[in-house]
Coordinates of C-alpha atoms in Angstrom, one line a residue:
X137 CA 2.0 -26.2 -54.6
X138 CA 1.6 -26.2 -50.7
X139 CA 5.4 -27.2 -50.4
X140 CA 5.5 -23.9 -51.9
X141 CA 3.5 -21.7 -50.3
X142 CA 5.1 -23.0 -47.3
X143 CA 8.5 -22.2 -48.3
X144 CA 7.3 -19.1 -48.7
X145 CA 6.0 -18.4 -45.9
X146 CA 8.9 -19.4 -44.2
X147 CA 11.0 -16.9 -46.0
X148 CA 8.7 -14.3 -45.0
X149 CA 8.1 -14.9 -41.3
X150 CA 12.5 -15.2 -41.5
X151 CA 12.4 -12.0 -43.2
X152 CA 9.8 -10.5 -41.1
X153 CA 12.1 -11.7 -38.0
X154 CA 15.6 -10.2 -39.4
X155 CA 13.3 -6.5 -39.3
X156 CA 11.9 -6.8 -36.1
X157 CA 15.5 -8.0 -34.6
X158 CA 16.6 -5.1 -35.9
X159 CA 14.3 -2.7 -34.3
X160 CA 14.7 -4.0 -31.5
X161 CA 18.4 -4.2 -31.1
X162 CA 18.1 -0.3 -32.0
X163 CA 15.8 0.3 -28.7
X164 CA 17.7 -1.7 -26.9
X165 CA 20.9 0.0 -27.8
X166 CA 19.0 3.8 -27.0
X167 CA 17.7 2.3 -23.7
X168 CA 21.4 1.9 -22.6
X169 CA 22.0 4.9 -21.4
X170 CA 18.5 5.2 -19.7
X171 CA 18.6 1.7 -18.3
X172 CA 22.3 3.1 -16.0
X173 CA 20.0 5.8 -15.0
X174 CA 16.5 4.2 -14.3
X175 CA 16.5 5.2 -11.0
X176 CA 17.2 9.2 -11.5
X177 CA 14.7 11.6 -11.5
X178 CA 14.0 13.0 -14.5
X179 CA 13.8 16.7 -14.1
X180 CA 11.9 17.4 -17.4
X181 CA 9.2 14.6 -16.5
X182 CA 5.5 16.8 -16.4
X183 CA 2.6 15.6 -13.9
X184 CA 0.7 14.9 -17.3
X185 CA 3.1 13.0 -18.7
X186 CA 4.0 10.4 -15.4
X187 CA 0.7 10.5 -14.8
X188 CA -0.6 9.1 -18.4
X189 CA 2.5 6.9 -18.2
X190 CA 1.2 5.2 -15.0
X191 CA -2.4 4.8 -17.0
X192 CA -0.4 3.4 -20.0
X193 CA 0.9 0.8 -17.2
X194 CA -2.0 -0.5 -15.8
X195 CA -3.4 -0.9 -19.5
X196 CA -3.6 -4.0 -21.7
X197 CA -1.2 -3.0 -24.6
X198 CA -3.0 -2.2 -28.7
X199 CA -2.2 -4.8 -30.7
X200 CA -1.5 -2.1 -33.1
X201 CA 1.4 0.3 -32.7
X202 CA 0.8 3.2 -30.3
X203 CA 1.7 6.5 -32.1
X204 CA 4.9 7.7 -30.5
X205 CA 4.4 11.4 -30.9
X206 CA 2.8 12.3 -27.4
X207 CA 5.8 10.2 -25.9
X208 CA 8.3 11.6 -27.9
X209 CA 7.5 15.3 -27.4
X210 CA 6.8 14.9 -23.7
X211 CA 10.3 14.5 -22.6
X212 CA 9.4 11.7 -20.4
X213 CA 12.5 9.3 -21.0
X214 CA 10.7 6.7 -18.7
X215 CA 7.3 6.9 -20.2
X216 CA 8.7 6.3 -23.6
X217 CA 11.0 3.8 -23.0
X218 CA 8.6 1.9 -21.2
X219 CA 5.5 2.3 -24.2
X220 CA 8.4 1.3 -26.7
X221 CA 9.5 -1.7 -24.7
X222 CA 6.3 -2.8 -24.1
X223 CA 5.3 -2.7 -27.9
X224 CA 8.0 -4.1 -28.6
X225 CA 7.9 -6.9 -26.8
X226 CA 4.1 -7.9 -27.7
X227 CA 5.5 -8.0 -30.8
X228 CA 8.2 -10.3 -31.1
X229 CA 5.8 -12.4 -28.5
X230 CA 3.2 -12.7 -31.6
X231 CA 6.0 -13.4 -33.8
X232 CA 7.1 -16.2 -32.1
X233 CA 3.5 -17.5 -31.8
X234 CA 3.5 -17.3 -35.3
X235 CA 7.0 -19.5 -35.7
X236 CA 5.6 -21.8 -33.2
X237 CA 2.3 -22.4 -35.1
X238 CA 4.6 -22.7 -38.3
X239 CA 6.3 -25.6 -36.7
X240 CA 3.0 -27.6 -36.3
X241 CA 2.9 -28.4 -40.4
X242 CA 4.1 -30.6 -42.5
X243 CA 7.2 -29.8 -43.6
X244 CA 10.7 -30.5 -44.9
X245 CA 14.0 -30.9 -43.1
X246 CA 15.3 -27.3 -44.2
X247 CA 12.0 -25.7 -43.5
X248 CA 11.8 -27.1 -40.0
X249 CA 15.1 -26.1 -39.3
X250 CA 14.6 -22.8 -40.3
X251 CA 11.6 -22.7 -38.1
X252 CA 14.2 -24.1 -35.4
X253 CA 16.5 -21.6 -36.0
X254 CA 14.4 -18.6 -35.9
X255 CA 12.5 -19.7 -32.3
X256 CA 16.3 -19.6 -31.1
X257 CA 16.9 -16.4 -32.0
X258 CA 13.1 -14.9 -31.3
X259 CA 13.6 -16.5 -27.7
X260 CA 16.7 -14.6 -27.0
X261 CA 15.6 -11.2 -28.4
X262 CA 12.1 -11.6 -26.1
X263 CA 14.4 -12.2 -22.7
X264 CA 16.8 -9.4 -23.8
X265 CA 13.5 -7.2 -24.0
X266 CA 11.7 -8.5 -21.2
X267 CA 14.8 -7.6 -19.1
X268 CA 14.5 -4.0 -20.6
X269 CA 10.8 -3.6 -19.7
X270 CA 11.4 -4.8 -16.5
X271 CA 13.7 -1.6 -15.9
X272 CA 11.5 0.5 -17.9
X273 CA 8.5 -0.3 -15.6
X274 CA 10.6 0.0 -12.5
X275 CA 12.0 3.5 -13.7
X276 CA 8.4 4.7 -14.7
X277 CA 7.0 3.5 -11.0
X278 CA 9.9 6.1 -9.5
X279 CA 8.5 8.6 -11.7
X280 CA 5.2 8.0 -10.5
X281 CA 6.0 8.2 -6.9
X282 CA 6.7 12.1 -7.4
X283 CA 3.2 12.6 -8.1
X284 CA 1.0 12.8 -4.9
X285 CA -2.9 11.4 -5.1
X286 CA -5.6 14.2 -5.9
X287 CA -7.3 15.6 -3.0
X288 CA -11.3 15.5 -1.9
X289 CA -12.6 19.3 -2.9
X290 CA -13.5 20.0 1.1
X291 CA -9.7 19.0 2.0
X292 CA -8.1 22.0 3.7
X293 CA -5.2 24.0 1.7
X294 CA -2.0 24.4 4.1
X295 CA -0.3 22.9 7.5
X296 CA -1.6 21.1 10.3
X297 CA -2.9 24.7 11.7
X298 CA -5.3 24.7 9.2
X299 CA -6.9 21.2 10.2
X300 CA -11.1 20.8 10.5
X301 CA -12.6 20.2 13.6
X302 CA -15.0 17.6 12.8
X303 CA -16.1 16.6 16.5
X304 CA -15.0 16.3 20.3
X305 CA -16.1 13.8 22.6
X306 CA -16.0 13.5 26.3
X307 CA -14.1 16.1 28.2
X308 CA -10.6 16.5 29.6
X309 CA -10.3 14.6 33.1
X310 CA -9.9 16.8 36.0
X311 CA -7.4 15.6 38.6
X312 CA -7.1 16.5 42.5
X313 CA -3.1 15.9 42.4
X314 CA -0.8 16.6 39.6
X315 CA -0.9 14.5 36.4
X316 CA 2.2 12.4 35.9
X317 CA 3.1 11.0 32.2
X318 CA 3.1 8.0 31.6
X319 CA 6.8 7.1 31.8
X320 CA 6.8 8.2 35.2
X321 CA 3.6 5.9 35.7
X322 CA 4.5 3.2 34.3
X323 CA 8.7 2.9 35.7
X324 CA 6.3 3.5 39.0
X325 CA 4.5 0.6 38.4
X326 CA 7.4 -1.5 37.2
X327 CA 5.5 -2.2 33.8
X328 CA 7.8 -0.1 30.9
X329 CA 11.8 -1.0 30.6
X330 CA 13.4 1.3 28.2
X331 CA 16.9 0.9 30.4
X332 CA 17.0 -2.6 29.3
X333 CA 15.6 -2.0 25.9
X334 CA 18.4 0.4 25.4
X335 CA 21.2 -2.2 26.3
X336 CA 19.5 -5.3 24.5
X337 CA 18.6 -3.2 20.9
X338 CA 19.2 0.7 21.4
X339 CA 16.9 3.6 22.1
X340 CA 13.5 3.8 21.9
X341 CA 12.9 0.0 22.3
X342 CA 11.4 -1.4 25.6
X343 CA 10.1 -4.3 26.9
X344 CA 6.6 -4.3 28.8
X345 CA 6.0 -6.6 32.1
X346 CA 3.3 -7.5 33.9
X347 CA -0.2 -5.9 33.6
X348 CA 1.6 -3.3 30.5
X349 CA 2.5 -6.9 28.9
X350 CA -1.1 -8.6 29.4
X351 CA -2.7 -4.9 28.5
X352 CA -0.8 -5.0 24.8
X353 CA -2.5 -8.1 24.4
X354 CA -5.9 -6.9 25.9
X355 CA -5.8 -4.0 23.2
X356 CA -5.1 -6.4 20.0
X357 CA -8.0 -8.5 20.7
X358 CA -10.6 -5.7 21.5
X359 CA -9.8 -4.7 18.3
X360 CA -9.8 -7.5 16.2
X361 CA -12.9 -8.5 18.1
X362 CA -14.5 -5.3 17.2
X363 CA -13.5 -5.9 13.6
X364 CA -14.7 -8.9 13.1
X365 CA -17.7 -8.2 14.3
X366 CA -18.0 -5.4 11.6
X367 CA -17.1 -8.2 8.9
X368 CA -13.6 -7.1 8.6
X369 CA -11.6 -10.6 7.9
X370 CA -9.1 -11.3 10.8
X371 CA -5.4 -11.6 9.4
X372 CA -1.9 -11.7 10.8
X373 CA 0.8 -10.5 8.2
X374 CA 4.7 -11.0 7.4
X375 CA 7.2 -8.6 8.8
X376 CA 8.9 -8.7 5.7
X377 CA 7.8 -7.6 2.6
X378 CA 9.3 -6.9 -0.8
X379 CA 10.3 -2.8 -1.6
X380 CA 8.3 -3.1 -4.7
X381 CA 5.2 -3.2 -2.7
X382 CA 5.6 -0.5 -0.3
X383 CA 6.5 1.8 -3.4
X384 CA 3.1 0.5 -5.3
X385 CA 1.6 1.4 -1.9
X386 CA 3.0 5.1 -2.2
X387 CA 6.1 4.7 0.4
X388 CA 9.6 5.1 -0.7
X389 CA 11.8 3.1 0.9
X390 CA 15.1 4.2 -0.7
X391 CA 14.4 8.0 -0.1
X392 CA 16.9 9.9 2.3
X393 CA 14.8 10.4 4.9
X394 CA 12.4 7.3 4.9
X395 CA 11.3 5.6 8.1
X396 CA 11.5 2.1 6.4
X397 CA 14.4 -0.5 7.7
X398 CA 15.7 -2.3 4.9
X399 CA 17.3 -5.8 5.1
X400 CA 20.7 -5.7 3.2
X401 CA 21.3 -7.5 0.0
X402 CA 17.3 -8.7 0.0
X403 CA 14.9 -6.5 -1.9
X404 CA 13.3 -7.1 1.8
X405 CA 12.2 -4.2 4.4
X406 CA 10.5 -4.4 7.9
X407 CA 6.8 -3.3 7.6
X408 CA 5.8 0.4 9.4
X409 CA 2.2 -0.4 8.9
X410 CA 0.2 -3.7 7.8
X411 CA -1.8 -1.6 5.4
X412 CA 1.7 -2.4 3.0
X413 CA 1.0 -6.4 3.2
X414 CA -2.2 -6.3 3.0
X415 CA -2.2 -3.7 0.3
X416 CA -0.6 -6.7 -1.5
X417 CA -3.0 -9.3 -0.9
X418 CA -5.0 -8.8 -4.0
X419 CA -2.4 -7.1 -6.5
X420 CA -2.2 -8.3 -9.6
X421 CA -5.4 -9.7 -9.7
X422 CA -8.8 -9.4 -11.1
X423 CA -12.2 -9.1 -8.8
X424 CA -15.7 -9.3 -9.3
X425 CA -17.9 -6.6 -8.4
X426 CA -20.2 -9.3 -6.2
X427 CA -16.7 -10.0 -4.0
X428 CA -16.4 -5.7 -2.7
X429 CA -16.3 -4.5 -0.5
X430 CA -13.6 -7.0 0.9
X431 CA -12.8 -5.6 4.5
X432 CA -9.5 -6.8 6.1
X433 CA -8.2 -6.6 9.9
X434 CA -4.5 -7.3 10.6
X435 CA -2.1 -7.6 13.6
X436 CA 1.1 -6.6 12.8
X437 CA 4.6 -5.7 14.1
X438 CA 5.5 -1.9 12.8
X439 CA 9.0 -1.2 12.7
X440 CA 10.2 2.7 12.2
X441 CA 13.4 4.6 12.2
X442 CA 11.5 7.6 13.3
X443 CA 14.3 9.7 11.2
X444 CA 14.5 13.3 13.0
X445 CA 12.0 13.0 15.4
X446 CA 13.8 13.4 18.6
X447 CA 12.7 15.5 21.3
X448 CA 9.9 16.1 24.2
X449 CA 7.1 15.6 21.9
X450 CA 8.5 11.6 21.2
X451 CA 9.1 11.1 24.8
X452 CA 8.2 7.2 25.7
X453 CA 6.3 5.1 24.3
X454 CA 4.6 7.7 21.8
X455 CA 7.6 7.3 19.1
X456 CA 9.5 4.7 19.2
X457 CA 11.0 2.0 16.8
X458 CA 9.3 -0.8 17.4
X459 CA 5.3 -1.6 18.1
X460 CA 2.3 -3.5 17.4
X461 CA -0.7 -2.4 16.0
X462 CA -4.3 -3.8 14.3
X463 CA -5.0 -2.2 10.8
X464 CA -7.9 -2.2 8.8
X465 CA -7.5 -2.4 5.3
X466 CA -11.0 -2.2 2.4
X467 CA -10.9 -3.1 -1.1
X468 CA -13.8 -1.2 -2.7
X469 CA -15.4 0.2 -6.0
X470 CA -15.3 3.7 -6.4
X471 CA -18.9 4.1 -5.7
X472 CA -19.1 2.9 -1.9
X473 CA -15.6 4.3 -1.2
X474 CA -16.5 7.5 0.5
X475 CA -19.3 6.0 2.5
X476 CA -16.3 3.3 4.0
X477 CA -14.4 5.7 4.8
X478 CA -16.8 7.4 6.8
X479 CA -17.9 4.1 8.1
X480 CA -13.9 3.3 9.4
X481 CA -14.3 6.9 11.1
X482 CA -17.2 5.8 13.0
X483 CA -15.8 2.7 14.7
X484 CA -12.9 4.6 15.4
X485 CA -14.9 7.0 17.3
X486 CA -16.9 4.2 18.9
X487 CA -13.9 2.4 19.9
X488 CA -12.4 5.2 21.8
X489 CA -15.6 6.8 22.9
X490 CA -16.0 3.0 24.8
X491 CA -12.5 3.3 26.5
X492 CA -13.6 6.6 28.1
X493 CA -10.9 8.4 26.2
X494 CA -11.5 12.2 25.4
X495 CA -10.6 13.1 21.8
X496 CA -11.3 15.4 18.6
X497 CA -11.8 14.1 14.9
X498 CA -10.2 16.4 12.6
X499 CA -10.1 16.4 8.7
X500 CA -6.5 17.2 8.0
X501 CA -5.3 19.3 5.3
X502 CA -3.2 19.0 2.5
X503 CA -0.2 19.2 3.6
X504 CA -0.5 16.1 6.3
X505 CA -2.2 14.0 3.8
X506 CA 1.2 12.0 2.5
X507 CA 1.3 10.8 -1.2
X508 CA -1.3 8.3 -1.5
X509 CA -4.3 9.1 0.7
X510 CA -7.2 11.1 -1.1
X511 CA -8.4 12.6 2.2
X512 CA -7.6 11.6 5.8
X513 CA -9.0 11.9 9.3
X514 CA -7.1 11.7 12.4
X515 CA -8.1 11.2 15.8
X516 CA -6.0 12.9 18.5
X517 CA -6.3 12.0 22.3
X518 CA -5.8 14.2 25.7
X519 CA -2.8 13.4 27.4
X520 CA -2.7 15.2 30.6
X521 CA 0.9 13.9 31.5
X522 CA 2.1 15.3 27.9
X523 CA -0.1 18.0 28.7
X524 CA -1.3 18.0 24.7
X525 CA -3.5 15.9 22.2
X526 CA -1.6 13.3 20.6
X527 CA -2.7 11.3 17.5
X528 CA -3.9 7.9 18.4
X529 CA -5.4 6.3 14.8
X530 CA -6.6 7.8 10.9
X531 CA -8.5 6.9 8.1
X532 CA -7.6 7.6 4.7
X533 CA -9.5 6.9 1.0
X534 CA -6.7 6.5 -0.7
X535 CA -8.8 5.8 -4.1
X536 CA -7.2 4.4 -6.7
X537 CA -3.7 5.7 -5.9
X538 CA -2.5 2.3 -4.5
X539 CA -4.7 0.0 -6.8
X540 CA -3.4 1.4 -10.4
X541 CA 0.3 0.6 -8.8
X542 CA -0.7 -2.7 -7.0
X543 CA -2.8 -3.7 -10.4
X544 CA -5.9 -3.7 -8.0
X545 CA -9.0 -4.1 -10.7
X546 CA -12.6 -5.5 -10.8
X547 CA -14.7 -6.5 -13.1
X548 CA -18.5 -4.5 -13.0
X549 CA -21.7 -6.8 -13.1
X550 CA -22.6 -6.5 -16.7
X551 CA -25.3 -4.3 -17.4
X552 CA -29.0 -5.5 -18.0
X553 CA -29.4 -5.4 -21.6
X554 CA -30.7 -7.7 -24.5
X555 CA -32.1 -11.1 -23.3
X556 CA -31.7 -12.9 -19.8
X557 CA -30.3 -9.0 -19.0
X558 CA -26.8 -9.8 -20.5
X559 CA -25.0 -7.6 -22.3
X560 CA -24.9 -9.2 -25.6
X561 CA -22.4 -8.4 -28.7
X562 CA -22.4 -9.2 -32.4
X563 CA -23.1 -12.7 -33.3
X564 CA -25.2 -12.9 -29.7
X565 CA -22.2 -13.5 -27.6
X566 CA -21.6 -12.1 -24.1
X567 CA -19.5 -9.4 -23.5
X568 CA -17.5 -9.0 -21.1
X569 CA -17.5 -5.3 -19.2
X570 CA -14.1 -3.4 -19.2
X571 CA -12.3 -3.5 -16.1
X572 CA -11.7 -0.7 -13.6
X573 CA -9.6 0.2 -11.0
X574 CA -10.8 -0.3 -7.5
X575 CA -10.3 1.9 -4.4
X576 CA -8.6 1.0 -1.4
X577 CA -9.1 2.4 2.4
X578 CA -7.0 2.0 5.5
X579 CA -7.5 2.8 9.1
X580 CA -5.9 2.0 12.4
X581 CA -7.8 0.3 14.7
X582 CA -5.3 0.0 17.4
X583 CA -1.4 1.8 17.7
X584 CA -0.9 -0.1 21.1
X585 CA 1.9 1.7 22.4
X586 CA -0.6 5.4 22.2
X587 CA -3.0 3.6 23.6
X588 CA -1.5 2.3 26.6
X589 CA 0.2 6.0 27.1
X590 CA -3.5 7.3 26.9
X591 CA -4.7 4.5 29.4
X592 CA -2.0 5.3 31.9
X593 CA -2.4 9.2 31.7
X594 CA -6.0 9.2 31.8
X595 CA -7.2 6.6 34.2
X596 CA -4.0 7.1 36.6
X597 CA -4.9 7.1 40.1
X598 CA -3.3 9.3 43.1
X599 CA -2.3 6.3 44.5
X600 CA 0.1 5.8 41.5
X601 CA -2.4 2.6 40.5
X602 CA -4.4 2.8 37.0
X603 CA -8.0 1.8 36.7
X604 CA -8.5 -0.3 33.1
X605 CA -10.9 0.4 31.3
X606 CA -14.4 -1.6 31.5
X607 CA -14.2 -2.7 28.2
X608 CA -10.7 -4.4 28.0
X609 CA -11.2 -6.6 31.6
X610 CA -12.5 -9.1 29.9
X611 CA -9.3 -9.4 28.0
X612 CA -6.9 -8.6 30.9
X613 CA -7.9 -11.9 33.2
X614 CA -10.6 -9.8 35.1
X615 CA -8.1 -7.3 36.7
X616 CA -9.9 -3.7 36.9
X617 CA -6.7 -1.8 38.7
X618 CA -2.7 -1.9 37.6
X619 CA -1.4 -1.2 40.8
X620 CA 2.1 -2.0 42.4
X621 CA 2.3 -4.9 44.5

């Protein structure tokens, strides 16, 4: 009688395998034409629909099936064909769970072989549908990159023109000779080369000598000094990082005019900020509430094409292709995000208030806010040889923009509830408390190369000399005056 039953059920889980072969040889066959064309915009695609699709995502899949309807009338090829692919291949998963727990009985030669026969075949159709998710979820992450983060209500609507004034500190320095910039400072000094940085690598790269060298260096350890001391983790990161995780970070490497160098034949580009690698230090992964905030600090290497952005206003070292900079980076629940992000803006301020710089904090609008940040404060410096303020660092909340892409969550503290204030289910066992999202915040502590033009144009001397500022001798070998020798 069990020889029987068994038979039978191997007859039905073959059965049972012939149908869902089936089905999915039909999706597979319809994703064809999609899968040629992953990477195309797809004009009929709504906000809703992308955006619900990038929800879908980030979700564990139902183990029963979704109901197609919303997908089916949204027109979103690459939310569907992701939700299908994705059903479709928990399913055949479970079925081959199924013939592998089959395989553990007693049985006879042509029941095991059957068994045998049909892991072979469920094996093949799970790769040919993992391979089809794989494009399915890469097609729905372009889609997603179309739709920009939400914005903070006090954000204002429009251009740059439109930009708050938050505060001004210090005052513009007053000069008894005229103001040079700082190329014409530093070539004085013998400190910036872009002559030889042109003939070694092209234009806008340099090479800094001397006191310009040790002041770089100065600049990226008064920074990471005055992160850690805030309990930011000190990092270094990789140059090189993999084009899925700038997208999931909200940059589009591919687009026309993006600033990203690519490595050819690599999947690999050249980092323009180290909020990208560290962005990527926790995806994928699950936190606990007790580990957030976790606050990172990284020197890294930026690397730019800096794609139509020739003329006066990039002269020197303010745009250029090349150049180091220390990054803050803060993993944190959505409840303590806006207060880090106005805590990032105060050691900004208290960083440049201590080099003597003048500045003004503005809350930028809309329009200067790029895809992924949720509102964004920039700090612009006086620079009398530019004769304008130039941005010298920001802070954005991003939110949970980059986290639902990077697969950023945490797990809450469970609630108090029940005895020993545990959240207890049926049959008194402990439940565990959904996952959410977390929110991630970035910040520059230090864009060396605006620094040092704000150093030169500020504390230049009539002499042609430049006093350094108090708070970076300690890092410069004691010397308190670049001067020519």
């Amino acid at each position: 009688m069990a020889s029987l039953l068994l038979r039978g059920s191997v007859r039905c889980l073959s059965r049972s395998l012939v149908l869902k072969t089936s089905r999915s040889q039909c999706l597979l066959r319809n994703a064809l034409p999609f899968s040629r064309n992953s990477a195309r915009a797809v004009a009929s695609s709504t906000s809703t629909s992308v955006a619900a699709a990038a929800t879908t995502v980030d979700s564990p899949t139902s183990a029963a099936e979704p109901s197609t309807s919303y997908h089916e009338e949204s027109g979103a090829p690459a939310f569907r064909a992701n939700i299908d692919f994705k059903f479709e291949t928990d399913r055949v998963r479970a079925l081959r769970n199924e013939n592998s727990a089959a395989m553990k009985k007693k049985l006879e030669a042509e029941e095991r072989q059957a068994l045998i026969d049909n892991g072979k075949a469920l094996k093949e159709e799970l790769e040919g549908l993992e391979t089809a998710l794989a494009v399915a979820d890469n097609a729905l992450q372009r889609e997603g990159q179309k739709i920009p983060n939400l914005t903070h209500p006090d954000v204002p609507v429009g251009g740059e023109e439109v930009a708050v004034l938050l505060e001004e500190v210090g005052a513009q320095p007053k000069f008894n000779f005229e103001a040079k910039d700082h190329m014409a400072v530093g070539e004085a000094l013998d400190i910036i080369d872009f002559e030889t940085g042109a003939i070694v690598s092209g234009t806008k790269f340099y090479y800094l000598r001397r006191e310009a060298a040790l002041l770089e260096l100065a600049l990226i350890n008064w920074a990471m000094h005055k992160a850690a001391t805030r309990g930011f983790i000190p990092m270094t990161t990789p140059d090189l990082v993999r084009e899925s995780v700038f997208e999931k970070c909200g940059f589009q490497p591919r687009a026309d005019n993006t600033q990203i160098y690519g490595v050819r034949d690599s999947g690999l580009c050249l980092t323009g900020t180290a909020e990208i690698p560290l962005g990527g230090v926790h995806m994928d992964k699950i936190l606990s509430e007790a580990e957030l905030p976790i606050k990172m600090a990284a020197f890294g290497h930026c690397f730019r094409t800096e794609a139509g952005a020739a003329g006066a206003a990039g002269r020197g070292l303010y745009r250029v292709h090349q150049f180091s900079k220390v990054e803050m980076f803060v993993i944190s629940t959505p409840e303590q995000s806006n207060a880090l992000h106005d805590e990032l803006l105060e050691m900004e301020v208290e960083m440049f208030r201590e080099l003597g710089l003048h500045f003004k904090v503005l809350d930028m609008p809309t329009a200067d806010l790029g895809a992924p940040a949720y509102r964004k404060y920039d700090i612009e410096a006086w620079m009398p040889g530019l004769q304008r303020y130039g941005e010298i660092s920001s802070a954005s909340n991003c939110t949970d923009y980059q986290s639902r892409r990077l697969n950023i969550r945490y797990r809450p503290q469970a609630q108090e509830s029940g005895e020993g204030g545990k959240d207890v289910g049926k049959g008194g066992k402990v439940k565990k408390t959904p996952t959410q999202f977390v929110h991630t915040l970035n910040a520059t502590a230090c864009a060396v190369p605006r620094m040092i033009v704000a150093i030169l144009e500020n504390f230049q001397q009539e002499d042609g000399s430049v006093v350094v500022p108090e708070v970076l001798r300690p890092y410069m070998m004691g010397i308190e005056v670049i001067k020519r020798d």
